[in-house]
Amino acid sequence: GVLPLPPQAPPPQIPQTIQLNSNVYPCQPGPPIHTTNAASPGPDGCNLFIFHLPNGLTNVGLYTLFAAFGTVVSARIMVENDTGRSRGFGFVSFDNRDSAMS
């Protein structure tokens, strides 16, 4: 005879927030952060590619983490077009090379 299929497990729950250190962030990054009216990133040598970002980190959280090193011109986590969820990498731009190197 034919055996019945085992019951399906429920789909995994996607967390709505994530905790990083003592801060709690929503799982979608939100809009990018730009601190100037310029459409371009910072000067040459001041733009950083950041990878292995936690899924719950927001653009505000990314900005906050890097603001300790200097004036951040922009912070942007790249997202999936269809879901808005983080792709796990982003960009941070500083106003000067010394801040970017630190």
mmCIF file with all atom_site columns, C-alpha atoms in Angstrom:
data_model
loop_
_atom_site.group_PDB
_atom_site.id
_atom_site.type_symbol
_atom_site.label_atom_id
_atom_site.label_alt_id
_atom_site.label_comp_id
_atom_site.label_asym_id
_atom_site.label_entity_id
_atom_site.label_seq_id
_atom_site.pdbx_PDB_ins_code
_atom_site.Cartn_x
_atom_site.Cartn_y
_atom_site.Cartn_z
_atom_site.occupancy
_atom_site.B_iso_or_equiv
_atom_site.pdbx_formal_charge
_atom_site.auth_seq_id
_atom_site.auth_comp_id
_atom_site.auth_asym_id
_atom_site.auth_atom_id
_atom_site.pdbx_PDB_model_num
ATOM 1   C CA . GLY A 1 1   ? 0.000  0.000  0.000  1.00 0.00 ? 1   GLY A CA 1
ATOM 2   C CA . VAL A 1 2   ? 0.790  3.674  -0.049 1.00 0.00 ? 2   VAL A CA 1
ATOM 3   C CA . LEU A 1 3   ? 2.083  5.305  3.100  1.00 0.00 ? 3   LEU A CA 1
ATOM 4   C CA . PRO A 1 4   ? 0.657  8.725  4.014  1.00 0.00 ? 4   PRO A CA 1
ATOM 5   C CA . LEU A 1 5   ? 3.016  11.667 3.858  1.00 0.00 ? 5   LEU A CA 1
ATOM 6   C CA . PRO A 1 6   ? 4.301  12.882 7.210  1.00 0.00 ? 6   PRO A CA 1
ATOM 7   C CA . PRO A 1 7   ? 2.785  16.147 8.410  1.00 0.00 ? 7   PRO A CA 1
ATOM 8   C CA . GLN A 1 8   ? 4.467  19.229 7.008  1.00 0.00 ? 8   GLN A CA 1
ATOM 9   C CA . ALA A 1 9   ? 6.499  21.296 9.411  1.00 0.00 ? 9   ALA A CA 1
ATOM 10  C CA . PRO A 1 10  ? 5.342  24.901 9.677  1.00 0.00 ? 10  PRO A CA 1
ATOM 11  C CA . PRO A 1 11  ? 7.509  27.379 7.790  1.00 0.00 ? 11  PRO A CA 1
ATOM 12  C CA . PRO A 1 12  ? 10.273 28.941 9.866  1.00 0.00 ? 12  PRO A CA 1
ATOM 13  C CA . GLN A 1 13  ? 9.317  32.152 11.612 1.00 0.00 ? 13  GLN A CA 1
ATOM 14  C CA . ILE A 1 14  ? 11.093 35.223 10.277 1.00 0.00 ? 14  ILE A CA 1
ATOM 15  C CA . PRO A 1 15  ? 12.108 37.397 13.201 1.00 0.00 ? 15  PRO A CA 1
ATOM 16  C CA . GLN A 1 16  ? 10.643 40.891 13.266 1.00 0.00 ? 16  GLN A CA 1
ATOM 17  C CA . THR A 1 17  ? 13.555 42.315 15.262 1.00 0.00 ? 17  THR A CA 1
ATOM 18  C CA . ILE A 1 18  ? 17.155 41.422 16.046 1.00 0.00 ? 18  ILE A CA 1
ATOM 19  C CA . GLN A 1 19  ? 19.285 42.409 19.027 1.00 0.00 ? 19  GLN A CA 1
ATOM 20  C CA . LEU A 1 20  ? 22.806 43.736 18.418 1.00 0.00 ? 20  LEU A CA 1
ATOM 21  C CA . ASN A 1 21  ? 24.695 44.514 21.608 1.00 0.00 ? 21  ASN A CA 1
ATOM 22  C CA . SER A 1 22  ? 22.100 46.299 23.755 1.00 0.00 ? 22  SER A CA 1
ATOM 23  C CA . ASN A 1 23  ? 20.082 47.710 20.821 1.00 0.00 ? 23  ASN A CA 1
ATOM 24  C CA . VAL A 1 24  ? 17.047 46.103 19.149 1.00 0.00 ? 24  VAL A CA 1
ATOM 25  C CA . TYR A 1 25  ? 16.566 46.748 15.409 1.00 0.00 ? 25  TYR A CA 1
ATOM 26  C CA . PRO A 1 26  ? 13.727 45.881 12.988 1.00 0.00 ? 26  PRO A CA 1
ATOM 27  C CA . CYS A 1 27  ? 14.578 43.248 10.333 1.00 0.00 ? 27  CYS A CA 1
ATOM 28  C CA . GLN A 1 28  ? 14.134 45.550 7.337  1.00 0.00 ? 28  GLN A CA 1
ATOM 29  C CA . PRO A 1 29  ? 16.860 48.143 6.805  1.00 0.00 ? 29  PRO A CA 1
ATOM 30  C CA . GLY A 1 30  ? 14.610 51.109 6.008  1.00 0.00 ? 30  GLY A CA 1
ATOM 31  C CA . PRO A 1 31  ? 15.597 54.039 3.787  1.00 0.00 ? 31  PRO A CA 1
ATOM 32  C CA . PRO A 1 32  ? 19.270 54.858 3.147  1.00 0.00 ? 32  PRO A CA 1
ATOM 33  C CA . ILE A 1 33  ? 20.923 57.586 5.216  1.00 0.00 ? 33  ILE A CA 1
ATOM 34  C CA . HIS A 1 34  ? 22.359 60.653 3.406  1.00 0.00 ? 34  HIS A CA 1
ATOM 35  C CA . THR A 1 35  ? 23.766 63.505 5.482  1.00 0.00 ? 35  THR A CA 1
ATOM 36  C CA . THR A 1 36  ? 24.414 65.844 2.553  1.00 0.00 ? 36  THR A CA 1
ATOM 37  C CA . ASN A 1 37  ? 22.359 66.992 -0.416 1.00 0.00 ? 37  ASN A CA 1
ATOM 38  C CA . ALA A 1 38  ? 24.978 65.626 -2.822 1.00 0.00 ? 38  ALA A CA 1
ATOM 39  C CA . ALA A 1 39  ? 23.837 62.685 -4.927 1.00 0.00 ? 39  ALA A CA 1
ATOM 40  C CA . SER A 1 40  ? 27.384 61.263 -5.059 1.00 0.00 ? 40  SER A CA 1
ATOM 41  C CA . PRO A 1 41  ? 29.164 59.264 -2.341 1.00 0.00 ? 41  PRO A CA 1
ATOM 42  C CA . GLY A 1 42  ? 32.119 60.648 -0.400 1.00 0.00 ? 42  GLY A CA 1
ATOM 43  C CA . PRO A 1 43  ? 35.483 61.564 -1.972 1.00 0.00 ? 43  PRO A CA 1
ATOM 44  C CA . ASP A 1 44  ? 37.752 58.905 -3.523 1.00 0.00 ? 44  ASP A CA 1
ATOM 45  C CA . GLY A 1 45  ? 39.071 56.489 -0.910 1.00 0.00 ? 45  GLY A CA 1
ATOM 46  C CA . CYS A 1 46  ? 36.250 57.301 1.525  1.00 0.00 ? 46  CYS A CA 1
ATOM 47  C CA . ASN A 1 47  ? 33.663 54.735 0.401  1.00 0.00 ? 47  ASN A CA 1
ATOM 48  C CA . LEU A 1 48  ? 33.574 51.372 2.151  1.00 0.00 ? 48  LEU A CA 1
ATOM 49  C CA . PHE A 1 49  ? 31.952 48.104 1.068  1.00 0.00 ? 49  PHE A CA 1
ATOM 50  C CA . ILE A 1 50  ? 30.654 46.314 4.186  1.00 0.00 ? 50  ILE A CA 1
ATOM 51  C CA . PHE A 1 51  ? 29.636 42.647 4.064  1.00 0.00 ? 51  PHE A CA 1
ATOM 52  C CA . HIS A 1 52  ? 28.311 39.934 6.416  1.00 0.00 ? 52  HIS A CA 1
ATOM 53  C CA . LEU A 1 53  ? 25.794 42.372 7.897  1.00 0.00 ? 53  LEU A CA 1
ATOM 54  C CA . PRO A 1 54  ? 23.228 40.790 10.232 1.00 0.00 ? 54  PRO A CA 1
ATOM 55  C CA . ASN A 1 55  ? 19.771 40.529 8.638  1.00 0.00 ? 55  ASN A CA 1
ATOM 56  C CA . GLY A 1 56  ? 18.181 42.739 11.267 1.00 0.00 ? 56  GLY A CA 1
ATOM 57  C CA . LEU A 1 57  ? 20.600 45.654 11.031 1.00 0.00 ? 57  LEU A CA 1
ATOM 58  C CA . THR A 1 58  ? 19.012 48.881 9.766  1.00 0.00 ? 58  THR A CA 1
ATOM 59  C CA . ASN A 1 59  ? 20.570 51.772 7.873  1.00 0.00 ? 59  ASN A CA 1
ATOM 60  C CA . VAL A 1 60  ? 20.326 53.804 11.085 1.00 0.00 ? 60  VAL A CA 1
ATOM 61  C CA . GLY A 1 61  ? 22.170 51.042 12.952 1.00 0.00 ? 61  GLY A CA 1
ATOM 62  C CA . LEU A 1 62  ? 24.855 50.878 10.232 1.00 0.00 ? 62  LEU A CA 1
ATOM 63  C CA . TYR A 1 63  ? 25.234 54.655 10.362 1.00 0.00 ? 63  TYR A CA 1
ATOM 64  C CA . THR A 1 64  ? 25.495 54.596 14.163 1.00 0.00 ? 64  THR A CA 1
ATOM 65  C CA . LEU A 1 65  ? 28.144 51.866 14.167 1.00 0.00 ? 65  LEU A CA 1
ATOM 66  C CA . PHE A 1 66  ? 30.404 53.782 11.762 1.00 0.00 ? 66  PHE A CA 1
ATOM 67  C CA . ALA A 1 67  ? 29.724 57.318 13.049 1.00 0.00 ? 67  ALA A CA 1
ATOM 68  C CA . ALA A 1 68  ? 32.131 56.555 15.898 1.00 0.00 ? 68  ALA A CA 1
ATOM 69  C CA . PHE A 1 69  ? 34.972 56.737 13.326 1.00 0.00 ? 69  PHE A CA 1
ATOM 70  C CA . GLY A 1 70  ? 34.119 60.094 11.717 1.00 0.00 ? 70  GLY A CA 1
ATOM 71  C CA . THR A 1 71  ? 31.507 62.016 9.763  1.00 0.00 ? 71  THR A CA 1
ATOM 72  C CA . VAL A 1 72  ? 29.382 59.567 7.760  1.00 0.00 ? 72  VAL A CA 1
ATOM 73  C CA . VAL A 1 73  ? 28.136 61.012 4.463  1.00 0.00 ? 73  VAL A CA 1
ATOM 74  C CA . SER A 1 74  ? 25.913 58.028 3.658  1.00 0.00 ? 74  SER A CA 1
ATOM 75  C CA . ALA A 1 75  ? 25.021 54.540 4.861  1.00 0.00 ? 75  ALA A CA 1
ATOM 76  C CA . ARG A 1 76  ? 23.050 52.097 2.761  1.00 0.00 ? 76  ARG A CA 1
ATOM 77  C CA . ILE A 1 77  ? 22.222 48.415 3.173  1.00 0.00 ? 77  ILE A CA 1
ATOM 78  C CA . MET A 1 78  ? 21.349 46.745 -0.116 1.00 0.00 ? 78  MET A CA 1
ATOM 79  C CA . VAL A 1 79  ? 17.961 45.000 -0.104 1.00 0.00 ? 79  VAL A CA 1
ATOM 80  C CA . GLU A 1 80  ? 16.107 42.386 -2.153 1.00 0.00 ? 80  GLU A CA 1
ATOM 81  C CA . ASN A 1 81  ? 13.725 44.125 -4.556 1.00 0.00 ? 81  ASN A CA 1
ATOM 82  C CA . ASP A 1 82  ? 10.771 41.830 -3.958 1.00 0.00 ? 82  ASP A CA 1
ATOM 83  C CA . THR A 1 83  ? 10.929 41.518 -0.150 1.00 0.00 ? 83  THR A CA 1
ATOM 84  C CA . GLY A 1 84  ? 12.815 44.584 1.088  1.00 0.00 ? 84  GLY A CA 1
ATOM 85  C CA . ARG A 1 85  ? 14.987 42.310 3.247  1.00 0.00 ? 85  ARG A CA 1
ATOM 86  C CA . SER A 1 86  ? 18.713 42.866 3.620  1.00 0.00 ? 86  SER A CA 1
ATOM 87  C CA . ARG A 1 87  ? 21.076 41.214 1.147  1.00 0.00 ? 87  ARG A CA 1
ATOM 88  C CA . GLY A 1 88  ? 23.766 41.165 3.870  1.00 0.00 ? 88  GLY A CA 1
ATOM 89  C CA . PHE A 1 89  ? 26.010 43.888 2.464  1.00 0.00 ? 89  PHE A CA 1
ATOM 90  C CA . GLY A 1 90  ? 26.049 47.638 2.138  1.00 0.00 ? 90  GLY A CA 1
ATOM 91  C CA . PHE A 1 91  ? 28.102 50.788 1.759  1.00 0.00 ? 91  PHE A CA 1
ATOM 92  C CA . VAL A 1 92  ? 29.297 53.493 4.139  1.00 0.00 ? 92  VAL A CA 1
ATOM 93  C CA . SER A 1 93  ? 30.849 56.754 2.904  1.00 0.00 ? 93  SER A CA 1
ATOM 94  C CA . PHE A 1 94  ? 32.864 59.183 5.018  1.00 0.00 ? 94  PHE A CA 1
ATOM 95  C CA . ASP A 1 95  ? 33.708 62.816 4.352  1.00 0.00 ? 95  ASP A CA 1
ATOM 96  C CA . ASN A 1 96  ? 37.485 62.186 4.522  1.00 0.00 ? 96  ASN A CA 1
ATOM 97  C CA . ARG A 1 97  ? 39.984 59.391 3.940  1.00 0.00 ? 97  ARG A CA 1
ATOM 98  C CA . ASP A 1 98  ? 41.366 59.325 7.523  1.00 0.00 ? 98  ASP A CA 1
ATOM 99  C CA . SER A 1 99  ? 37.940 58.452 8.916  1.00 0.00 ? 99  SER A CA 1
ATOM 100 C CA . ALA A 1 100 ? 37.467 55.732 6.295  1.00 0.00 ? 100 ALA A CA 1
ATOM 101 C CA . MET A 1 101 ? 40.876 54.245 7.108  1.00 0.00 ? 101 MET A CA 1
ATOM 102 C CA . SER A 1 102 ? 40.171 54.118 10.836 1.00 0.00 ? 102 SER A CA 1
#
